[in-house]
Short mmCIF file of C-alpha atoms in Angstrom, two decimals:
data_model
loop_
_atom_site.label_atom_id
_atom_site.label_comp_id
_atom_site.label_asym_id
_atom_site.label_seq_id
_atom_site.Cartn_x
_atom_site.Cartn_y
_atom_site.Cartn_z
CA MET A 1 0.00 0.00 0.00
CA SER A 2 1.42 3.39 -1.03
CA SER A 3 2.24 5.91 1.66
CA LYS A 4 1.08 9.50 1.34
CA ILE A 5 3.00 12.74 1.54
CA TYR A 6 1.09 15.96 2.20
CA CYS A 7 2.37 19.39 1.20
CA ASP A 8 1.33 22.80 -0.02
CA VAL A 9 3.00 22.62 -3.44
CA ALA A 10 4.12 19.58 -5.42
CA VAL A 11 6.50 20.23 -8.31
CA ILE A 12 7.09 17.55 -10.95
CA GLY A 13 10.48 17.73 -12.62
CA ALA A 14 13.74 18.92 -11.05
CA GLY A 15 15.13 20.69 -14.08
CA ALA A 16 15.81 24.40 -14.39
CA ALA A 17 12.15 25.48 -14.19
CA GLY A 18 11.26 22.97 -11.49
CA LEU A 19 14.15 23.91 -9.22
CA MET A 20 13.31 27.59 -9.56
CA ALA A 21 9.58 27.02 -8.97
CA ALA A 22 10.14 24.79 -5.96
CA GLY A 23 12.66 27.13 -4.38
CA ARG A 24 10.50 30.20 -4.90
CA ALA A 25 7.37 28.57 -3.45
CA ALA A 26 9.32 27.38 -0.41
CA GLN A 27 10.92 30.81 0.00
CA LEU A 28 7.40 32.22 0.37
CA GLY A 29 6.66 29.78 3.16
CA ALA A 30 5.05 26.86 1.37
CA LYS A 31 5.85 23.26 2.24
CA VAL A 32 7.19 21.97 -1.09
CA VAL A 33 7.88 18.51 -2.48
CA LEU A 34 9.94 18.30 -5.68
CA VAL A 35 9.56 15.02 -7.57
CA GLU A 36 12.25 13.80 -9.99
CA LYS A 37 12.30 10.44 -11.76
CA ASN A 38 16.05 10.52 -12.41
CA ALA A 39 18.68 9.55 -9.87
CA ARG A 40 19.88 13.14 -9.76
CA PRO A 41 18.35 16.56 -10.45
CA GLY A 42 19.19 18.90 -13.33
CA VAL A 43 20.40 16.24 -15.76
CA LYS A 44 19.62 18.30 -18.85
CA LEU A 45 20.83 21.51 -17.22
CA LEU A 46 24.27 19.93 -16.87
CA LEU A 47 24.40 19.44 -20.65
CA THR A 48 23.40 22.95 -21.70
CA GLY A 49 25.88 25.23 -23.41
CA LYS A 50 28.25 22.31 -24.00
CA GLN A 51 28.25 21.70 -20.24
CA ARG A 52 29.05 25.37 -19.58
CA CYS A 53 25.41 26.53 -19.15
CA ASN A 54 24.47 29.75 -20.92
CA ILE A 55 22.40 31.05 -18.00
CA THR A 56 20.72 33.97 -19.76
CA CYS A 57 21.34 36.72 -22.30
CA ALA A 58 23.06 39.94 -21.22
CA ASP A 59 20.49 42.28 -22.83
CA GLU A 60 18.13 43.38 -20.08
CA SER A 61 15.60 44.92 -22.48
CA LYS A 62 12.31 43.08 -22.01
CA SER A 63 10.97 44.25 -25.36
CA ALA A 64 14.09 42.94 -27.13
CA PHE A 65 13.75 39.62 -25.33
CA VAL A 66 10.08 39.29 -26.26
CA SER A 67 10.89 40.16 -29.87
CA ALA A 68 13.62 37.49 -30.01
CA ILE A 69 11.14 34.83 -28.87
CA GLY A 70 8.89 35.52 -31.85
CA ASP A 71 5.12 35.23 -32.18
CA ASN A 72 4.60 33.80 -28.68
CA GLY A 73 6.96 36.25 -27.01
CA LYS A 74 4.26 38.62 -25.71
CA PHE A 75 3.00 35.84 -23.43
CA LEU A 76 6.24 36.08 -21.45
CA PHE A 77 6.13 39.82 -20.81
CA SER A 78 4.47 39.66 -17.38
CA ALA A 79 6.83 36.96 -16.15
CA LEU A 80 9.81 38.97 -17.37
CA GLN A 81 8.52 42.06 -15.58
CA ASN A 82 8.72 40.21 -12.27
CA PHE A 83 11.79 38.08 -12.92
CA GLY A 84 13.75 39.08 -16.00
CA VAL A 85 17.41 39.09 -16.92
CA ARG A 86 18.46 41.55 -14.19
CA GLU A 87 16.57 39.64 -11.49
CA THR A 88 18.07 36.37 -12.71
CA LEU A 89 21.61 37.73 -12.52
CA ASP A 90 20.96 39.18 -9.06
CA PHE A 91 19.50 35.85 -7.95
CA PHE A 92 22.59 33.85 -8.90
CA HIS A 93 25.04 36.53 -7.75
CA ASN A 94 23.37 36.73 -4.32
CA LEU A 95 23.80 32.99 -3.97
CA GLY A 96 27.49 33.30 -4.69
CA LEU A 97 27.69 32.31 -8.37
CA GLU A 98 30.04 34.52 -10.36
CA THR A 99 29.20 35.09 -14.01
CA LYS A 100 30.82 36.45 -17.15
CA VAL A 101 29.60 37.71 -20.52
CA GLU A 102 30.88 36.31 -23.82
CA ASN A 103 30.33 37.68 -27.33
CA GLY A 104 28.57 40.65 -25.81
CA THR A 105 25.35 38.78 -25.05
CA LYS A 106 25.87 35.32 -23.54
CA VAL A 107 26.08 34.94 -19.77
CA PHE A 108 27.99 31.93 -18.39
CA PRO A 109 29.20 30.96 -14.94
CA LYS A 110 32.72 32.31 -14.49
CA SER A 111 33.91 28.76 -13.82
CA ASP A 112 32.54 27.50 -17.18
CA LYS A 113 30.87 24.68 -15.25
CA ALA A 114 27.15 23.94 -15.58
CA SER A 115 27.50 21.95 -12.37
CA ASP A 116 28.10 25.21 -10.49
CA VAL A 117 24.75 26.54 -11.73
CA LEU A 118 23.02 23.36 -10.60
CA ASN A 119 24.74 23.44 -7.20
CA THR A 120 23.59 27.02 -6.74
CA LEU A 121 19.99 26.00 -7.37
CA LEU A 122 20.34 23.05 -5.00
CA THR A 123 21.66 25.43 -2.34
CA TYR A 124 18.56 27.55 -2.94
CA ILE A 125 16.04 24.74 -2.48
CA ASN A 126 17.94 23.31 0.50
CA GLU A 127 17.94 26.69 2.22
CA TYR A 128 14.15 26.66 2.20
CA ASP A 129 13.73 22.97 3.04
CA VAL A 130 12.32 21.71 -0.24
CA GLN A 131 11.84 17.95 0.01
CA LEU A 132 13.53 16.45 -3.08
CA LEU A 133 12.39 12.97 -4.05
CA LEU A 134 14.75 11.33 -6.56
CA ASN A 135 14.15 8.08 -8.46
CA THR A 136 10.45 8.87 -8.14
CA ALA A 137 8.50 8.51 -11.36
CA VAL A 138 5.00 9.94 -11.51
CA LYS A 139 2.55 7.39 -12.90
CA HIS A 140 -0.42 9.70 -13.27
CA LEU A 141 -2.22 12.72 -11.86
CA GLU A 142 -5.53 12.10 -10.08
CA SER A 143 -8.25 14.68 -10.64
CA ALA A 144 -11.84 15.48 -9.75
CA ASN A 145 -14.07 18.53 -10.24
CA ASN A 146 -11.44 20.38 -12.32
CA GLN A 147 -8.80 19.98 -9.64
CA ILE A 148 -5.74 17.78 -9.16
CA THR A 149 -6.35 15.63 -6.11
CA GLY A 150 -3.02 13.86 -5.97
CA ILE A 151 0.05 12.48 -7.70
CA HIS A 152 0.39 8.72 -7.89
CA CYS A 153 3.96 7.41 -7.81
CA ALA A 154 5.26 3.87 -7.52
CA SER A 155 5.99 3.94 -3.80
CA GLN A 156 3.89 6.83 -2.49
CA ASP A 157 1.15 9.26 -3.33
CA ILE A 158 1.59 13.01 -2.97
CA VAL A 159 -1.30 15.22 -2.03
CA ALA A 160 -0.86 18.97 -2.35
CA ARG A 161 -2.86 22.16 -2.47
CA ASN A 162 -1.25 23.15 -5.79
CA TYR A 163 0.77 21.33 -8.44
CA ILE A 164 3.39 22.55 -10.91
CA VAL A 165 4.32 20.51 -13.99
CA CYS A 166 7.90 21.19 -15.14
CA THR A 167 8.58 18.03 -17.09
CA GLY A 168 10.27 19.66 -20.09
CA GLY A 169 9.69 18.76 -23.71
CA GLN A 170 10.88 15.80 -25.77
CA SER A 171 14.41 16.89 -26.64
CA TYR A 172 17.31 14.85 -25.20
CA PRO A 173 15.01 11.95 -24.19
CA SER A 174 18.05 10.29 -22.61
CA THR A 175 17.70 12.86 -19.82
CA GLY A 176 14.14 11.75 -19.10
CA SER A 177 12.31 14.30 -21.27
CA ASN A 178 9.80 12.02 -22.95
CA GLY A 179 6.78 14.28 -23.36
CA GLU A 180 4.76 12.75 -20.53
CA GLY A 181 3.73 16.20 -19.31
CA TYR A 182 1.86 16.73 -22.57
CA LEU A 183 -0.13 13.54 -22.05
CA TRP A 184 -1.08 14.48 -18.50
CA ALA A 185 -2.20 17.93 -19.65
CA GLN A 186 -4.30 16.49 -22.48
CA ARG A 187 -6.03 14.05 -20.15
CA LEU A 188 -6.90 17.00 -17.94
CA GLY A 189 -8.47 18.88 -20.85
CA HIS A 190 -5.56 20.97 -22.16
CA SER A 191 -4.63 21.38 -25.80
CA VAL A 192 -1.07 20.67 -26.94
CA VAL A 193 0.59 22.32 -29.93
CA THR A 194 2.32 19.45 -31.73
CA PRO A 195 5.87 19.20 -30.36
CA ALA A 196 8.78 19.27 -32.81
CA PRO A 197 12.57 19.32 -32.44
CA ALA A 198 14.14 22.78 -32.56
CA LEU A 199 17.66 24.13 -32.36
CA VAL A 200 18.93 21.03 -34.12
CA ALA A 201 21.11 20.10 -37.08
CA ILE A 202 19.66 20.08 -40.60
CA CYS A 203 19.60 16.73 -42.37
CA LEU A 204 20.62 16.42 -46.03
CA ASP A 205 20.03 13.63 -48.54
CA ASP A 206 22.95 14.19 -50.92
CA PRO A 207 24.69 10.90 -51.81
CA TRP A 208 28.17 12.35 -51.24
CA LEU A 209 27.49 13.33 -47.63
CA LYS A 210 29.44 10.48 -46.02
CA GLU A 211 32.54 11.57 -47.97
CA VAL A 212 32.62 14.97 -46.26
CA GLN A 213 31.64 14.04 -42.72
CA ALA A 214 33.37 16.34 -40.20
CA VAL A 215 34.53 18.76 -42.93
CA GLU A 216 34.48 22.27 -41.49
CA LEU A 217 33.37 25.35 -43.40
CA LYS A 218 34.74 28.68 -42.17
CA ASN A 219 33.06 32.05 -42.69
CA VAL A 220 30.50 30.86 -45.21
CA GLN A 221 27.06 32.22 -45.97
CA ILE A 222 24.15 29.79 -45.93
CA SER A 223 20.99 30.60 -47.90
CA LEU A 224 17.80 28.60 -47.40
CA LEU A 225 15.29 28.51 -50.22
CA GLN A 226 11.84 27.31 -51.08
CA ASN A 227 10.48 27.59 -54.62
CA ASP A 228 13.74 29.32 -55.56
CA LYS A 229 13.09 32.14 -53.08
CA ILE A 230 15.44 32.78 -50.16
CA PHE A 231 13.62 32.74 -46.83
CA ALA A 232 16.68 32.89 -44.54
CA GLN A 233 20.40 33.66 -44.70
CA ARG A 234 23.08 33.23 -42.08
CA LEU A 235 26.81 33.98 -41.98
CA GLY A 236 29.33 31.98 -39.94
CA ASP A 237 30.92 28.57 -39.53
CA ALA A 238 29.36 25.20 -40.31
CA MET A 239 30.31 21.55 -40.45
CA PHE A 240 29.08 18.56 -42.42
CA THR A 241 27.95 15.64 -40.26
CA HIS A 242 27.07 12.05 -41.08
CA GLU A 243 23.44 13.16 -41.42
CA GLY A 244 23.65 16.69 -42.72
CA ILE A 245 25.05 20.07 -41.78
CA SER A 246 25.33 21.75 -38.41
CA GLY A 247 26.81 24.74 -36.62
CA PRO A 248 25.44 27.58 -34.47
CA MET A 249 23.95 29.53 -37.38
CA LEU A 250 22.15 26.45 -38.74
CA ILE A 251 20.89 25.35 -35.36
CA GLU A 252 19.59 28.88 -34.87
CA VAL A 253 17.53 28.78 -38.07
CA SER A 254 16.39 25.14 -37.78
CA LYS A 255 12.99 25.96 -36.31
CA LEU A 256 12.21 28.13 -39.35
CA VAL A 257 13.44 25.36 -41.65
CA GLY A 258 11.04 22.96 -39.94
CA GLN A 259 8.15 25.33 -40.57
CA TYR A 260 9.01 25.61 -44.26
CA LEU A 261 9.48 21.84 -44.63
CA LYS A 262 5.81 21.44 -43.71
CA ARG A 263 4.95 23.50 -46.81
CA GLY A 264 7.22 21.73 -49.28
CA LYS A 265 10.77 21.12 -50.40
CA VAL A 266 13.60 23.18 -48.93
CA SER A 267 17.05 23.62 -50.48
CA LEU A 268 20.25 25.12 -49.18
CA GLN A 269 23.07 26.99 -50.89
CA ILE A 270 26.57 27.62 -49.57
CA ASP A 271 28.54 30.73 -50.51
CA PHE A 272 32.16 29.88 -49.69
CA PHE A 273 33.33 33.46 -50.21
CA PRO A 274 30.48 35.81 -49.23
CA SER A 275 32.81 38.82 -49.25
CA LEU A 276 33.62 38.31 -52.95
CA SER A 277 31.52 39.09 -56.00
CA LEU A 278 31.09 36.46 -58.71
CA ASN A 279 33.74 38.19 -60.80
CA GLU A 280 36.16 38.30 -57.85
CA ALA A 281 35.56 34.62 -57.19
CA ASN A 282 36.37 33.93 -60.84
CA GLN A 283 39.62 35.86 -60.48
CA LYS A 284 40.47 33.93 -57.31
CA ILE A 285 40.18 30.64 -59.20
CA GLN A 286 42.38 32.04 -61.97
CA ARG A 287 45.06 33.07 -59.47
CA ASP A 288 44.94 29.63 -57.86
CA TYR A 289 45.50 28.03 -61.28
CA GLU A 290 48.47 30.27 -61.98
CA GLN A 291 50.06 29.54 -58.61
CA SER A 292 49.58 25.79 -59.03
CA GLY A 293 51.12 25.59 -62.50
CA ASN A 294 49.67 23.50 -65.32
CA ARG A 295 48.05 20.68 -63.37
CA ALA A 296 44.80 18.72 -63.46
CA ILE A 297 41.93 20.72 -62.07
CA LYS A 298 41.29 18.11 -59.37
CA ASN A 299 44.66 19.03 -57.87
CA CYS A 300 44.33 22.80 -58.05
CA LEU A 301 41.60 23.93 -55.66
CA SER A 302 43.20 23.11 -52.31
CA GLN A 303 43.74 26.78 -51.49
CA ILE A 304 40.05 27.46 -52.01
CA LEU A 305 38.10 24.44 -50.72
CA PRO A 306 38.48 21.69 -48.11
CA ARG A 307 40.32 18.80 -49.75
CA ARG A 308 37.52 16.22 -49.38
CA LEU A 309 35.00 18.56 -50.90
CA ILE A 310 36.96 19.17 -54.10
CA PRO A 311 35.90 16.00 -56.02
CA ILE A 312 32.24 16.73 -55.26
CA PHE A 313 32.66 20.35 -56.24
CA ILE A 314 34.24 19.43 -59.59
CA ALA A 315 31.60 16.79 -60.30
CA LYS A 316 28.86 19.38 -59.81
CA SER A 317 30.63 21.72 -62.23
CA HIS A 318 30.63 19.03 -64.97
CA VAL A 319 34.26 19.89 -65.73
CA HIS A 320 36.40 16.77 -66.23
CA PRO A 321 38.59 16.35 -63.11
CA ASP A 322 41.66 15.46 -65.19
CA LYS A 323 41.41 18.48 -67.43
CA MET A 324 44.53 20.64 -67.23
CA THR A 325 44.21 24.18 -65.99
CA SER A 326 45.91 25.54 -69.10
CA VAL A 327 42.97 24.46 -71.26
CA ILE A 328 40.11 25.31 -68.90
CA THR A 329 37.75 27.61 -70.78
CA LYS A 330 36.36 30.87 -69.51
CA GLU A 331 32.90 29.29 -69.45
CA GLU A 332 34.12 26.39 -67.32
CA ARG A 333 35.89 28.70 -64.91
CA THR A 334 32.69 30.73 -64.59
CA LYS A 335 30.81 27.53 -63.70
CA LEU A 336 33.31 26.90 -60.93
CA ALA A 337 32.99 30.47 -59.68
CA CYS A 338 29.20 30.17 -59.64
CA LEU A 339 29.51 27.03 -57.53
CA LEU A 340 31.78 28.85 -55.09
CA LYS A 341 29.03 31.42 -54.67
CA SER A 342 26.04 29.04 -54.60
CA PHE A 343 26.93 25.42 -53.87
CA PRO A 344 23.59 23.53 -53.73
CA VAL A 345 22.62 20.82 -51.24
CA ASN A 346 19.29 19.10 -50.63
CA VAL A 347 17.52 19.44 -47.28
CA SER A 348 15.58 16.34 -46.28
CA SER A 349 14.49 16.98 -42.69
CA LEU A 350 15.59 18.17 -39.28
CA GLY A 351 17.51 16.07 -36.81
CA GLY A 352 15.29 14.27 -34.31
CA PHE A 353 14.48 14.90 -30.66
CA ALA A 354 17.51 12.87 -29.58
CA LYS A 355 19.85 15.67 -30.63
CA ALA A 356 17.59 18.71 -30.44
CA ILE A 357 18.53 21.32 -27.86
CA ILE A 358 14.89 22.23 -27.22
CA THR A 359 11.34 21.32 -28.17
CA THR A 360 9.07 23.75 -29.96
CA GLY A 361 5.36 23.34 -29.33
CA GLY A 362 3.77 22.25 -26.06
CA ILE A 363 0.85 23.18 -23.86
CA CYS A 364 -1.25 25.85 -25.55
CA LEU A 365 -0.55 29.34 -24.21
CA LYS A 366 -4.19 30.37 -24.56
CA GLU A 367 -4.97 27.94 -21.75
CA ILE A 368 -2.36 29.34 -19.34
CA ASN A 369 -2.51 32.55 -17.29
CA SER A 370 0.54 34.54 -18.42
CA LYS A 371 0.93 36.26 -15.03
CA THR A 372 0.79 33.17 -12.82
CA MET A 373 1.46 30.25 -15.22
CA GLY A 374 -1.74 28.81 -13.80
CA SER A 375 -3.98 26.57 -15.86
CA ASN A 376 -7.22 28.06 -17.14
CA VAL A 377 -8.63 24.53 -17.24
CA VAL A 378 -7.61 23.02 -13.88
CA SER A 379 -7.83 25.34 -10.89
CA ASN A 380 -4.78 24.17 -8.90
CA LEU A 381 -2.42 23.32 -11.75
CA TYR A 382 0.56 25.37 -12.99
CA PHE A 383 3.13 24.91 -15.73
CA ALA A 384 6.69 26.19 -16.21
CA GLY A 385 9.58 25.74 -18.61
CA GLU A 386 9.84 23.85 -21.84
CA VAL A 387 6.57 21.95 -21.37
CA ILE A 388 4.64 25.04 -22.52
CA ASP A 389 4.52 26.30 -26.11
CA LEU A 390 7.30 28.83 -25.65
CA ASP A 391 10.84 28.66 -26.99
CA GLY A 392 13.54 31.01 -28.22
CA PRO A 393 16.85 31.14 -30.04
CA THR A 394 20.19 30.07 -28.63
CA GLY A 395 22.01 32.46 -26.35
CA GLY A 396 20.38 31.93 -22.95
CA TYR A 397 16.80 32.68 -23.98
CA ASN A 398 15.41 29.23 -23.25
CA LEU A 399 16.89 29.02 -19.77
CA GLN A 400 15.59 32.51 -19.05
CA ILE A 401 12.14 31.26 -20.03
CA CYS A 402 12.60 28.53 -17.40
CA TRP A 403 13.72 30.99 -14.71
CA SER A 404 10.92 33.48 -15.42
CA THR A 405 8.07 30.99 -15.74
CA GLY A 406 9.36 28.91 -12.82
CA TYR A 407 9.51 31.98 -10.60
CA ALA A 408 5.98 33.01 -11.63
CA ALA A 409 4.54 29.54 -11.01
CA GLY A 410 6.34 29.20 -7.69
CA THR A 411 5.10 32.59 -6.54
CA ALA A 412 1.47 32.04 -7.51
CA SER A 413 1.26 28.47 -6.21
CA ALA A 414 2.52 29.45 -2.76
CA THR A 415 -0.10 32.14 -2.17
#
C-alpha cells in the first residue's frame, strides 16, 4: 500500500524550471515537495551550453527579449517584468555564483561549469527545506471537479494544495524528457501544440554526404530557399555531419526550416566566399590556377576548398577532373565560380528529438494565465519551462524562459 505525503505545493520535474519554482514557493513559506524520476536533479541543465550553461542573455531589455522569442513572445512579458534578466543575474550573484559575458550577449558561470549553476539551485532549495524525491517517477495525476487531487507514484502518493508541472519537452530523451507532461495535460483537458525538435542540425540527402563528414566550413554564408526564393540567410561557420550540416547559425535557423518543410521542399546553398563578388571569385580561381602551374583541375583547388569537398565540387561543375588548368575555358571557370558562390545541397528533414537542444510546441498558451502560469482549465495546476509552447533562439533565452516561468509559477502556487 502506497504511503502519502502531504504538502502545499508539489513540483514535478527537477530541471531548471522545477528547481526555480520549488525554491521560490518554499521561500514564500510553502511546504514543497519536488519530484524527480532521475537519480539526480538537473540532468539536462548539466548538458546545456556544451556543459558550460548559458544562463541567460546579457540584454536586459524586455521588449528585445520578447521580440527574439517571436510570435509567442508577448506571453512572457508579465513573467519577465517580475523576474527578467536583471533579477536572474541578481539571484545567482546573491547565492554566490560569479558570471561572465561572452560575445557581448551570452552569460555563463565564471567557472565555465554547468554543475556550479546546478549546485547554486540546490543550495537555494535546500535553504528553504524543499523535500527532493529522486528516483520517483509519476505514474499519473488524479483529478476530480477540475482539480488535481493527488500524484500517484510507484511507492507513495503526494497530495498537495497546488501542483506545478515542469517536465520539459521531448528533446534529449536520454535525460528523461519524454513528453509525458503533454499527455497528463491532455487528459486534464488541455490542448497541446504538436511538439517538434528545434535548435537542431539540418539533415541532407545528398549521396556524397558520407565523404565529407566532419569537414568544417569557415566564414560561409548559408541561404535557405523554397520555390527558388530565399527565406533565410546566415553567416558563420558550419560543419558537415554524417546526417547533414550543423553549426550555431544552422541550429539557430532550424525551427524556421522545420516550418518551411511542412509547406514543401527546402534547399540550401553555400557561398564559400560571401565577401567576394562572382567576378572576384572567378579571379580567385584564376590566381589559384596560376600559382599551381599546369596541373589537373582536381589538384588545383586546395587553397580554395576543403580537400575532401573538391571531387564533389568538380563533379557538380561538370568539368572533367583530369582536365589541365591551361585548357580550362572561360565558361568552365565561370561555372566553378558560380559554384563557389552558390553550392547547392538538398535538405531532407531536421535532426530528431535525440539531438535537439529544445522542443518547440507544447501546452497551448491560450490555456495558461501569463501572469501566474496557472492553468485556465484546472484550478490548482501550474506549468513552467519547456513543457509550454514557448521557446527562443540560442544564447540563454530558453533558460531565461525557465527561470521566469518557474519563478511566476512558484510565486502564484505558494499564495
